[in-house]
Tab-separated table of C-alpha atoms and ligand atoms in Angstrom:
chain	number	residue	atom	x	y	z
A	678	MET	CA	-23.263	-7.407	-33.928
A	679	MET	CA	-26.819	-5.630	-33.182
A	680	ILE	CA	-26.429	-3.797	-36.173
A	681	GLY	CA	-25.793	-6.883	-38.166
A	682	LEU	CA	-28.958	-8.456	-36.876
A	683	ARG	CA	-31.220	-5.362	-37.625
A	684	LYS	CA	-29.732	-4.619	-41.139
A	685	HIS	CA	-32.376	-6.620	-42.803
A	686	LYS	CA	-35.363	-4.916	-41.402
A	687	LEU	CA	-34.077	-1.298	-41.541
A	688	ARG	CA	-34.334	0.578	-44.824
A	689	ARG	CA	-31.327	2.235	-46.261
A	690	PRO	CA	-31.458	5.731	-44.625
A	691	ALA	CA	-32.449	4.518	-41.516
A	692	LEU	CA	-29.486	2.113	-41.452
A	693	VAL	CA	-27.113	5.127	-42.396
A	694	ILE	CA	-28.444	7.010	-39.680
A	695	ALA	CA	-28.028	4.335	-37.189
A	696	LEU	CA	-24.472	3.595	-38.247
A	697	ALA	CA	-23.496	7.221	-37.812
A	698	SER	CA	-25.028	7.589	-34.545
A	699	VAL	CA	-23.174	4.364	-33.323
A	700	ALA	CA	-19.978	5.731	-34.745
A	701	CYS	CA	-20.477	9.108	-33.105
A	702	PHE	CA	-20.992	7.515	-29.844
A	703	VAL	CA	-18.021	5.502	-29.965
A	704	MET	CA	-15.873	8.384	-30.848
A	705	ILE	CA	-17.164	10.409	-28.142
A	706	ILE	CA	-16.677	7.704	-25.435
A	707	THR	CA	-13.010	6.879	-27.057
A	708	ALA	CA	-12.307	10.711	-27.008
A	709	TYR	CA	-13.276	11.089	-23.214
A	710	ILE	CA	-11.429	8.110	-22.117
A	711	TYR	CA	-8.089	8.820	-24.088
A	712	SER	CA	-8.095	12.602	-23.767
A	713	THR	CA	-8.205	13.026	-20.028
A	714	PRO	CA	-4.620	12.197	-19.284
A	715	THR	CA	-3.224	14.702	-21.889
A	716	ARG	CA	-5.201	17.729	-21.185
A	717	THR	CA	-2.045	19.753	-20.523
A	718	GLY	CA	1.271	18.577	-19.950
A	719	SER	CA	1.886	20.431	-16.672
A	720	ASP	CA	-1.072	18.854	-14.885
A	721	LYS	CA	0.853	15.516	-14.746
A	722	CYS	CA	4.015	17.029	-13.292
A	723	ASN	CA	3.592	17.236	-9.630
A	724	PHE	CA	5.837	18.243	-6.579
A	725	TYR	CA	6.452	14.541	-6.033
A	726	SER	CA	7.459	13.290	-9.504
A	727	SER	CA	10.767	14.709	-9.669
A	728	GLU	CA	11.443	13.115	-12.989
A	729	GLY	CA	8.653	15.057	-14.427
A	730	CYS	CA	5.666	13.560	-16.192
A	731	ARG	CA	5.066	9.903	-16.589
A	732	THR	CA	2.352	8.761	-18.924
A	733	ARG	CA	0.091	6.115	-17.380
A	734	ASP	CA	-1.558	3.911	-19.866
A	735	LEU	CA	-4.487	2.144	-18.196
A	736	PHE	CA	-5.911	1.173	-21.491
A	737	PRO	CA	-3.189	-0.361	-23.416
A	738	ASN	CA	-3.769	-1.672	-26.961
A	739	ASP	CA	-2.635	-5.183	-26.273
A	740	PHE	CA	-5.761	-6.060	-23.864
A	741	SER	CA	-6.453	-9.692	-24.856
A	742	ARG	CA	-10.099	-9.231	-24.049
A	743	GLU	CA	-12.653	-6.533	-24.138
A	744	LEU	CA	-12.952	-4.625	-20.609
A	745	THR	CA	-16.229	-4.901	-18.627
A	746	ASP	CA	-18.073	-1.757	-17.773
A	747	LYS	CA	-17.091	-1.798	-14.516
A	748	GLU	CA	-13.363	-1.837	-15.316
A	749	ILE	CA	-13.751	0.769	-17.707
A	750	GLU	CA	-15.405	2.963	-15.031
A	751	SER	CA	-12.760	2.174	-12.491
A	752	ARG	CA	-9.713	2.901	-14.772
A	753	VAL	CA	-11.154	6.024	-15.993
A	754	VAL	CA	-11.595	7.322	-12.317
A	755	VAL	CA	-8.093	5.937	-11.262
A	756	LYS	CA	-6.534	7.423	-14.439
A	757	ASP	CA	-7.998	10.947	-13.659
A	758	LEU	CA	-7.055	10.680	-10.067
A	759	LEU	CA	-3.448	9.973	-10.573
A	760	ASN	CA	-3.205	12.884	-13.154
A	761	TYR	CA	-4.346	15.404	-10.667
A	762	VAL	CA	-1.921	17.121	-8.671
A	763	PRO	CA	-2.387	16.504	-4.974
A	764	ILE	CA	-3.677	19.368	-2.606
A	765	GLN	CA	-0.386	20.979	-1.257
A	766	THR	CA	-0.593	22.429	2.286
A	767	ASN	CA	2.134	24.496	3.982
A	768	THR	CA	2.484	21.898	6.772
A	769	PRO	CA	2.702	18.480	4.834
A	770	LYS	CA	2.398	15.694	7.606
A	771	VAL	CA	3.053	11.817	7.827
A	772	ALA	CA	0.046	9.918	9.066
A	773	PHE	CA	0.840	6.968	11.160
A	774	LEU	CA	-1.962	4.518	11.073
A	775	PHE	CA	-1.717	2.112	14.107
A	776	MET	CA	-3.400	-1.464	13.559
A	777	THR	CA	-3.659	-2.908	16.950
A	778	PRO	CA	-5.872	-5.041	19.199
A	779	GLY	CA	-5.578	-2.794	22.227
A	780	THR	CA	-2.751	-1.080	24.150
A	781	LEU	CA	0.355	-0.327	21.976
A	782	PRO	CA	3.520	-1.994	23.743
A	783	PHE	CA	5.683	0.447	22.038
A	784	GLU	CA	3.967	3.745	22.978
A	785	LYS	CA	6.747	5.010	25.032
A	786	LEU	CA	9.246	4.318	22.155
A	787	TRP	CA	6.917	5.874	19.645
A	788	HIS	CA	6.549	9.114	22.036
A	789	LEU	CA	10.452	9.328	21.866
A	790	PHE	CA	10.245	9.225	18.209
A	791	PHE	CA	7.523	12.040	17.835
A	792	GLN	CA	8.966	14.144	20.361
A	793	GLY	CA	9.888	17.633	19.200
A	794	HIS	CA	8.105	17.317	15.753
A	795	ASP	CA	4.666	18.395	16.576
A	796	GLY	CA	2.539	19.686	13.566
A	797	ARG	CA	4.503	17.266	11.048
A	798	PHE	CA	2.690	13.901	11.823
A	799	SER	CA	-0.706	12.676	12.862
A	800	ILE	CA	-1.635	9.496	14.455
A	801	TYR	CA	-4.708	7.143	13.942
A	802	VAL	CA	-5.095	3.923	16.171
A	803	HIS	CA	-7.667	1.242	15.218
A	804	ALA	CA	-7.994	-0.736	18.328
A	805	SER	CA	-9.865	-3.765	17.316
A	806	ARG	CA	-10.440	-5.687	20.589
A	807	GLU	CA	-9.923	-3.285	23.651
A	808	LYS	CA	-9.747	0.298	24.305
A	809	PRO	CA	-5.875	1.140	24.815
A	810	VAL	CA	-4.561	2.594	27.811
A	811	HIS	CA	-2.171	5.559	26.715
A	812	PHE	CA	1.188	6.580	28.041
A	813	SER	CA	1.836	9.436	25.572
A	814	ARG	CA	-0.294	12.614	24.843
A	815	TYR	CA	0.264	12.010	21.288
A	816	PHE	CA	-1.847	9.037	21.307
A	817	VAL	CA	-4.595	10.303	23.750
A	818	GLY	CA	-7.859	10.738	21.761
A	819	ARG	CA	-6.426	9.308	18.495
A	820	GLU	CA	-8.569	6.237	18.370
A	821	ILE	CA	-11.024	5.782	15.276
A	822	HIS	CA	-14.243	3.712	15.254
A	823	SER	CA	-13.183	0.315	14.864
A	824	GLU	CA	-14.517	-3.318	14.191
A	825	PRO	CA	-13.270	-6.648	15.406
A	826	VAL	CA	-10.205	-7.920	13.299
A	827	SER	CA	-9.208	-11.676	13.282
A	828	TRP	CA	-6.080	-12.772	11.780
A	829	GLY	CA	-6.017	-13.118	8.302
A	830	SER	CA	-9.609	-12.109	7.841
A	831	PHE	CA	-11.080	-9.771	5.279
A	832	ALA	CA	-12.046	-7.282	8.248
A	833	MET	CA	-8.322	-6.523	8.129
A	834	MET	CA	-8.536	-4.834	4.806
A	835	GLU	CA	-11.840	-3.064	5.812
A	836	ALA	CA	-9.875	-1.765	8.740
A	837	GLU	CA	-6.776	-0.559	6.690
A	838	ARG	CA	-9.495	1.412	4.401
A	839	ARG	CA	-11.218	2.944	7.592
A	840	LEU	CA	-7.790	4.257	8.837
A	841	LEU	CA	-6.801	5.481	5.239
A	842	ALA	CA	-10.336	7.203	5.086
A	843	ASN	CA	-10.004	8.847	8.576
A	844	ALA	CA	-6.571	10.149	7.822
A	845	LEU	CA	-7.489	11.518	4.413
A	846	LEU	CA	-9.909	13.789	6.322
A	847	ASP	CA	-6.852	15.885	7.036
A	848	PRO	CA	-5.538	17.439	3.780
A	849	ASP	CA	-2.011	18.092	5.463
A	850	ASN	CA	-1.569	14.250	5.595
A	851	GLN	CA	0.752	13.654	2.316
A	852	HIS	CA	2.030	10.138	3.409
A	853	PHE	CA	0.408	7.343	5.159
A	854	VAL	CA	2.103	4.529	6.983
A	855	LEU	CA	0.608	1.354	8.311
A	856	LEU	CA	2.099	0.126	11.400
A	857	SER	CA	1.165	-2.876	13.782
A	858	GLU	CA	1.541	-3.069	17.714
A	859	SER	CA	4.787	-5.116	17.059
A	860	CYS	CA	6.352	-2.605	14.749
A	861	ILE	CA	9.379	-0.043	16.097
A	862	PRO	CA	10.919	2.883	14.433
A	863	ILE	CA	14.505	2.270	13.487
A	864	ARG	CA	15.380	5.799	12.334
A	865	HIS	CA	14.943	9.091	13.891
A	866	PHE	CA	11.599	11.356	12.801
A	867	GLU	CA	13.583	13.710	10.671
A	868	PHE	CA	14.973	10.910	8.538
A	869	VAL	CA	11.580	9.040	8.297
A	870	TYR	CA	9.739	12.322	7.526
A	871	ASN	CA	12.186	13.063	4.632
A	872	TYR	CA	12.256	9.769	3.179
A	873	LEU	CA	8.414	9.488	3.105
A	874	VAL	CA	7.359	13.173	2.282
A	875	PHE	CA	9.693	13.636	-0.653
A	876	THR	CA	9.475	10.134	-2.002
A	877	ASN	CA	7.828	9.671	-5.503
A	878	VAL	CA	6.588	6.273	-5.213
A	879	SER	CA	4.607	4.511	-2.551
A	880	PHE	CA	6.426	1.793	-0.806
A	881	ILE	CA	4.057	-1.334	-1.266
A	882	GLU	CA	5.873	-4.661	-1.509
A	883	CYS	CA	4.736	-6.473	-4.895
A	884	PHE	CA	6.177	-9.688	-6.385
A	885	VAL	CA	5.198	-12.684	-8.273
A	886	ASP	CA	5.159	-15.778	-5.696
A	887	PRO	CA	4.653	-18.806	-8.029
A	888	GLY	CA	4.369	-21.021	-4.758
A	889	PRO	CA	1.331	-22.116	-2.767
A	890	HIS	CA	1.190	-19.005	-0.595
A	891	GLY	CA	1.332	-16.887	-3.829
A	892	ASN	CA	-0.377	-17.837	-6.922
A	893	GLY	CA	-1.598	-21.282	-5.221
A	894	ARG	CA	-4.160	-18.719	-3.320
A	895	TYR	CA	-5.553	-17.507	-6.460
A	896	ILE	CA	-9.005	-18.692	-7.434
A	897	GLU	CA	-10.672	-18.248	-11.123
A	898	HIS	CA	-13.597	-16.870	-9.672
A	899	MET	CA	-11.605	-13.823	-9.771
A	900	LEU	CA	-12.111	-13.393	-13.511
A	901	PRO	CA	-12.412	-11.714	-15.875
A	902	GLU	CA	-11.059	-8.759	-14.031
A	903	VAL	CA	-8.197	-10.523	-12.141
A	904	GLU	CA	-6.093	-12.870	-13.967
A	905	MET	CA	-3.571	-15.375	-12.611
A	906	LYS	CA	-0.899	-13.326	-14.234
A	907	ASP	CA	-1.962	-10.077	-12.529
A	908	PHE	CA	-1.934	-11.647	-9.135
A	909	ARG	CA	0.799	-10.546	-6.741
A	910	LYS	CA	2.035	-10.924	-3.112
A	911	GLY	CA	3.483	-8.509	-0.607
A	912	SER	CA	3.557	-7.379	2.892
A	913	GLN	CA	0.602	-5.825	4.439
A	914	TRP	CA	2.544	-3.050	5.977
A	915	PHE	CA	2.726	-0.267	3.308
A	916	SER	CA	3.376	3.475	2.988
A	917	MET	CA	1.588	5.483	0.399
A	918	LYS	CA	1.230	8.750	-1.060
A	919	ARG	CA	-1.859	10.648	-0.793
A	920	GLN	CA	-2.844	10.078	-4.364
A	921	HIS	CA	-2.754	6.417	-3.869
A	922	ALA	CA	-4.753	6.499	-0.676
A	923	VAL	CA	-7.362	8.145	-2.690
A	924	ILE	CA	-7.422	5.524	-5.435
A	925	VAL	CA	-7.717	2.749	-2.808
A	926	ILE	CA	-10.694	4.428	-1.290
A	927	ALA	CA	-12.161	4.985	-4.567
A	928	ASP	CA	-11.985	1.247	-5.619
A	929	ASN	CA	-14.848	-0.931	-5.311
A	930	LEU	CA	-14.326	-3.128	-7.992
A	931	TYR	CA	-11.529	-5.416	-7.012
A	932	PHE	CA	-11.887	-4.551	-3.290
A	933	THR	CA	-15.253	-6.551	-3.724
A	934	LYS	CA	-13.639	-9.341	-5.845
A	935	PHE	CA	-11.103	-9.754	-3.241
A	936	LYS	CA	-13.812	-9.622	-0.174
A	937	TYR	CA	-15.565	-12.395	-1.812
A	938	TYR	CA	-12.720	-14.453	-3.336
A	939	CYS	CA	-9.559	-14.080	-1.248
A	940	ARG	CA	-10.260	-14.875	2.387
A	941	PRO	CA	-9.771	-17.686	4.711
A	942	ASN	CA	-11.914	-20.888	4.658
A	943	MET	CA	-13.310	-20.589	1.143
A	944	GLU	CA	-14.759	-23.529	-0.440
A	945	GLY	CA	-12.650	-26.738	-0.632
A	946	GLY	CA	-10.924	-25.474	2.495
A	947	ARG	CA	-8.597	-23.024	0.413
A	948	ASN	CA	-7.431	-20.058	2.150
A	949	CYS	CA	-6.576	-16.692	0.583
A	950	TYR	CA	-5.424	-13.515	2.740
A	951	SER	CA	-6.322	-10.269	1.167
A	952	ASP	CA	-4.070	-8.047	3.163
A	953	GLU	CA	-1.116	-9.876	1.465
A	954	HIS	CA	-2.561	-9.849	-1.909
A	955	TYR	CA	-5.067	-7.179	-2.618
A	956	LEU	CA	-3.034	-3.945	-2.678
A	957	PRO	CA	0.099	-5.603	-4.523
A	958	THR	CA	-2.404	-6.787	-7.189
A	959	TYR	CA	-4.292	-3.590	-7.460
A	960	PHE	CA	-1.273	-1.400	-7.778
A	961	ASN	CA	0.280	-4.021	-10.072
A	962	MET	CA	-2.630	-3.685	-12.503
A	963	LEU	CA	-3.320	0.150	-11.999
A	964	ASP	CA	0.023	1.861	-11.160
A	965	PRO	CA	2.647	-0.583	-11.520
A	966	GLY	CA	5.338	2.355	-12.002
A	967	GLY	CA	3.986	4.244	-9.099
A	968	ILE	CA	5.310	1.773	-6.333
A	969	SER	CA	8.631	0.663	-5.027
A	970	ASN	CA	7.807	-3.054	-4.978
A	971	ARG	CA	9.462	-3.301	-1.497
A	972	SER	CA	8.472	-2.414	1.993
A	973	VAL	CA	10.000	0.113	4.251
A	974	THR	CA	9.259	-2.094	7.307
A	975	TYR	CA	11.888	-4.615	8.137
A	976	VAL	CA	10.695	-8.373	8.781
A	977	ASP	CA	12.696	-11.483	8.896
A	978	TRP	CA	11.110	-14.476	7.020
A	979	SER	CA	14.479	-16.360	6.584
A	980	GLU	CA	13.446	-19.175	9.188
A	981	GLY	CA	10.776	-20.345	6.716
A	982	LYS	CA	8.078	-20.667	9.379
A	983	TRP	CA	4.190	-19.553	9.175
A	984	HIS	CA	5.275	-16.500	11.160
A	985	PRO	CA	8.041	-14.355	10.893
A	986	ARG	CA	10.800	-14.157	13.434
A	987	SER	CA	10.175	-12.141	16.726
A	988	PHE	CA	12.877	-10.397	18.437
A	989	GLY	CA	12.894	-10.550	22.416
A	990	ALA	CA	14.835	-8.535	24.919
A	991	GLN	CA	17.939	-10.731	24.537
A	992	HIS	CA	18.199	-10.082	20.825
A	993	ILE	CA	18.193	-6.270	20.958
A	994	THR	CA	21.691	-4.847	20.765
A	995	TYR	CA	23.298	-1.758	19.091
A	996	LYS	CA	24.827	-4.044	16.375
A	997	LEU	CA	21.232	-5.491	15.527
A	998	LEU	CA	19.787	-1.990	14.994
A	999	LYS	CA	22.865	-0.953	13.343
A	1000	THR	CA	22.620	-3.914	10.862
A	1001	LEU	CA	18.862	-3.313	10.387
A	1002	THR	CA	19.424	0.400	9.306
A	1003	SER	CA	22.370	-0.357	6.924
A	1004	LEU	CA	20.717	-2.949	4.993
A	1005	ASN	CA	20.150	-1.677	1.220
A	1006	GLN	CA	18.830	-4.690	-0.449
A	1007	SER	CA	15.585	-6.302	-0.064
A	1008	PRO	CA	14.689	-9.882	-0.405
A	1009	HIS	CA	11.394	-11.442	-1.485
A	1010	ILE	CA	11.063	-15.140	-0.699
A	1011	THR	CA	9.027	-17.293	-2.929
A	1012	SER	CA	6.836	-20.119	-1.169
A	1013	ASP	CA	7.640	-22.983	-3.905
A	1014	SER	CA	9.709	-25.722	-3.346
A	1015	LYS	CA	12.642	-23.647	-4.611
A	1016	ARG	CA	12.254	-21.021	-2.009
A	1017	THR	CA	13.875	-18.608	-4.468
A	1018	VAL	CA	14.971	-15.555	-2.741
A	1019	LEU	CA	14.863	-12.352	-5.077
A	1020	ILE	CA	17.015	-9.841	-4.012
A	1021	THR	CA	16.658	-5.915	-5.205
A	1022	PRO	CA	18.543	-3.017	-4.293
A	1023	CYS	CA	16.499	-0.460	-2.690
A	1024	MET	CA	16.272	2.631	-4.666
A	1025	TRP	CA	14.836	5.942	-3.604
A	1026	ASN	CA	14.231	8.596	-6.126
A	1027	GLY	CA	16.769	6.767	-8.276
A	1028	SER	CA	19.643	6.243	-6.218
A	1029	LYS	CA	20.634	3.370	-3.894
A	1030	ARG	CA	19.499	4.111	-0.019
A	1031	PRO	CA	18.916	2.092	2.973
A	1032	CYS	CA	15.769	0.184	2.916
A	1033	TYR	CA	14.262	0.348	6.224
A	1034	LEU	CA	12.554	2.871	8.460
A	1035	PHE	CA	10.586	0.626	10.757
A	1036	ALA	CA	11.012	-3.206	11.748
A	1037	ARG	CA	8.978	-5.933	13.143
A	1038	LYS	CA	8.026	-8.206	14.993
A	1039	PHE	CA	9.141	-7.285	18.444
A	1040	TYR	CA	7.997	-8.657	21.773
A	1041	PRO	CA	6.908	-5.972	24.574
A	1042	GLU	CA	9.759	-6.948	26.731
A	1043	ALA	CA	12.338	-5.407	24.409
A	1044	LEU	CA	10.949	-2.039	25.176
A	1045	ASP	CA	13.488	-0.907	27.788
A	1046	LYS	CA	16.432	-1.945	25.886
A	1047	LEU	CA	15.067	-0.335	22.591
A	1048	MET	CA	14.238	2.927	24.483
A	1049	TYR	CA	17.751	2.966	25.700
A	1050	LEU	CA	19.350	2.436	22.412
A	1051	PHE	CA	17.096	4.965	20.594
A	1052	ALA	CA	17.602	7.772	23.060
A	1053	ASN	CA	21.195	7.157	23.065
A	1054	SER	CA	22.108	6.677	19.366
A	1055	THR	CA	20.999	9.881	18.041
A	1056	VAL	CA	23.737	10.304	15.265
A	1057	SER	CA	23.606	6.495	14.207
A	1058	PHE	CA	19.714	6.323	13.543
A	1059	GLY	CA	19.473	9.649	12.215
A	1060	ASN	CA	21.780	9.441	9.178
B	1790	NAG	C1	15.120	13.452	-7.301
B	1790	NAG	O1	16.011	13.047	-8.218
B	1790	NAG	C2	16.081	14.287	-9.346
B	1790	NAG	C3	17.151	13.933	-10.191
B	1790	NAG	O2	18.372	13.474	-9.688
B	1790	NAG	C4	16.387	15.508	-8.502
B	1790	NAG	O3	16.232	16.841	-9.364
B	1790	NAG	C5	15.446	15.791	-7.383
B	1790	NAG	O4	15.701	17.061	-6.707
B	1790	NAG	C6	15.231	14.752	-6.359
B	1790	NAG	N1	14.018	14.842	-5.337
B	1790	NAG	C7	14.666	14.874	-4.217
B	1790	NAG	C8	13.262	15.163	-3.211
B	1790	NAG	O5	15.535	14.347	-3.699
B	1791	NAG	C1	7.941	-2.015	-9.747
B	1791	NAG	O1	7.597	-3.152	-10.677
B	1791	NAG	C2	7.026	-2.533	-11.704
B	1791	NAG	C3	6.376	-3.874	-12.632
B	1791	NAG	O2	7.317	-4.921	-12.531
B	1791	NAG	C4	7.974	-1.656	-12.525
B	1791	NAG	O3	7.312	-1.121	-13.555
B	1791	NAG	C5	8.312	-0.610	-11.527
B	1791	NAG	O4	9.208	0.115	-12.096
B	1791	NAG	C6	9.076	-1.015	-10.229
B	1791	NAG	N1	9.172	-0.057	-9.456
B	1791	NAG	C7	10.511	0.310	-9.078
B	1791	NAG	C8	10.640	1.335	-8.192
B	1791	NAG	O5	11.226	-0.184	-9.488
B	1792	NAG	C1	11.242	8.896	-9.333
B	1792	NAG	O1	12.229	9.354	-9.511
B	1792	NAG	C2	13.210	8.613	-10.119
B	1792	NAG	C3	14.654	9.366	-10.208
B	1792	NAG	O2	14.397	10.771	-10.560
B	1792	NAG	C4	12.954	8.129	-11.748
B	1792	NAG	O3	13.642	7.413	-12.300
B	1792	NAG	C5	11.442	7.560	-11.559
B	1792	NAG	O4	10.987	7.193	-12.882
B	1792	NAG	C6	10.424	8.209	-10.590
B	1792	NAG	N1	9.219	7.541	-10.548
B	1792	NAG	C7	8.261	7.974	-10.542
B	1792	NAG	C8	6.735	7.301	-10.206
B	1792	NAG	O5	7.954	9.256	-10.872
B	1793	NAG	C1	20.905	6.991	27.742
B	1793	NAG	O1	22.108	6.842	28.401
B	1793	NAG	C2	22.419	7.279	29.680
B	1793	NAG	C3	23.719	7.122	30.011
B	1793	NAG	O2	24.244	5.905	29.925
B	1793	NAG	C4	21.311	6.834	30.807
B	1793	NAG	O3	21.218	7.648	31.958
B	1793	NAG	C5	19.873	7.246	30.009
B	1793	NAG	O4	18.879	6.620	30.775
B	1793	NAG	C6	19.667	6.580	28.680
B	1793	NAG	N1	18.455	6.957	28.004
B	1793	NAG	C7	17.651	5.935	27.997
B	1793	NAG	C8	16.251	6.752	27.407
B	1793	NAG	O5	17.444	4.967	28.251
């Protein structure tokens, strides 16, 4: 358009030169953007993507609008990061990221879980209210710097990012799991480790919820970058591969959008909770094929209340744990009047596998019964 406006003023040779330089510039930019992913075929095939090479087209031709400068910058960075082979070390570890107000009520149970597996895990604790008291040597000195976090606030996302960044400092950490103080392990370490370290996707729940607690939270201030059709919902409790943890830390554009436009008590009394929307939406936009769309942490929303069902001591039986470990389909419940339950089989590297490694929410009083069952059911929770 600028060329069109200037045309009248420029003499012919000048116009040719101007057009040629514009064309050159466009070609160089296009070549840069489109060439990076196809540098060499083998670059894209890493240890984790068992099926080989997946092309990730972050610049599809069918975009209905022109991308902003910030979007192009963001997509170029993400595309390159996704195509790099992650650092491989001889001692891959799973990073367990605990988000808690203070002392972890199930620390003794986690101790039992970690025991005998030194060197294959690392622990990070974000204690937002008070310094935790520890019962296990695995947890001593594992607190990172923390800030206050209130329920549903954006500070939750900032704390998740803080945990990821601290855990990324250790190059051995290959997979990152977010857990709360009310989460428990329902499988033995070996099972969890293999499930996570050898997966080719991140376990991030992601689905379309047309109801008030899904798309009803979307606000048009998120335009142009985030359209309603891109908006997704999912559980906060993720597990992700190293590459994905890096692209989360690299994001500023979408993170900022959510920080300002997806939080509680927005104008007009609207509420939005970034911990349930930012990561599902971000991955849906930038690497939809790289996530499982389901979580590995069990939770029971079937009561249809504001908070999920909590399990107390009286609910803890061998049968309950056996049931949780054998589930192989995961439900996503929409919040509209239809309350549609979308059920999907849980896949792991192309075959159907049990869905869950962890479960929530449990009351602290459940500890003793859980310890007893966990310690005495080696076979059942290990397969
Ligand atoms: C994933 O599946 C592929 C194809 O079935 C297989 O070659 C590969 O070894 C599997 N990877 C793991 C980690 O099990
Ligand atoms: C998750 O959903 C996306 C988009 O709907 C899809 O491309 C992807 O294959 C799904 N992941 C799995 C593991 O099914
Ligand atoms: C993961 O592995 C399965 C089975 O080999 C394959 O179908 C799927 O496309 C792979 N996903 C990614 C993101 O590499
Ligand atoms: C496992 O069972 C034995 C015998 O029933 C019991 O003595 C022990 O305390 C149990 N372990 C735990 C951790 O509760």
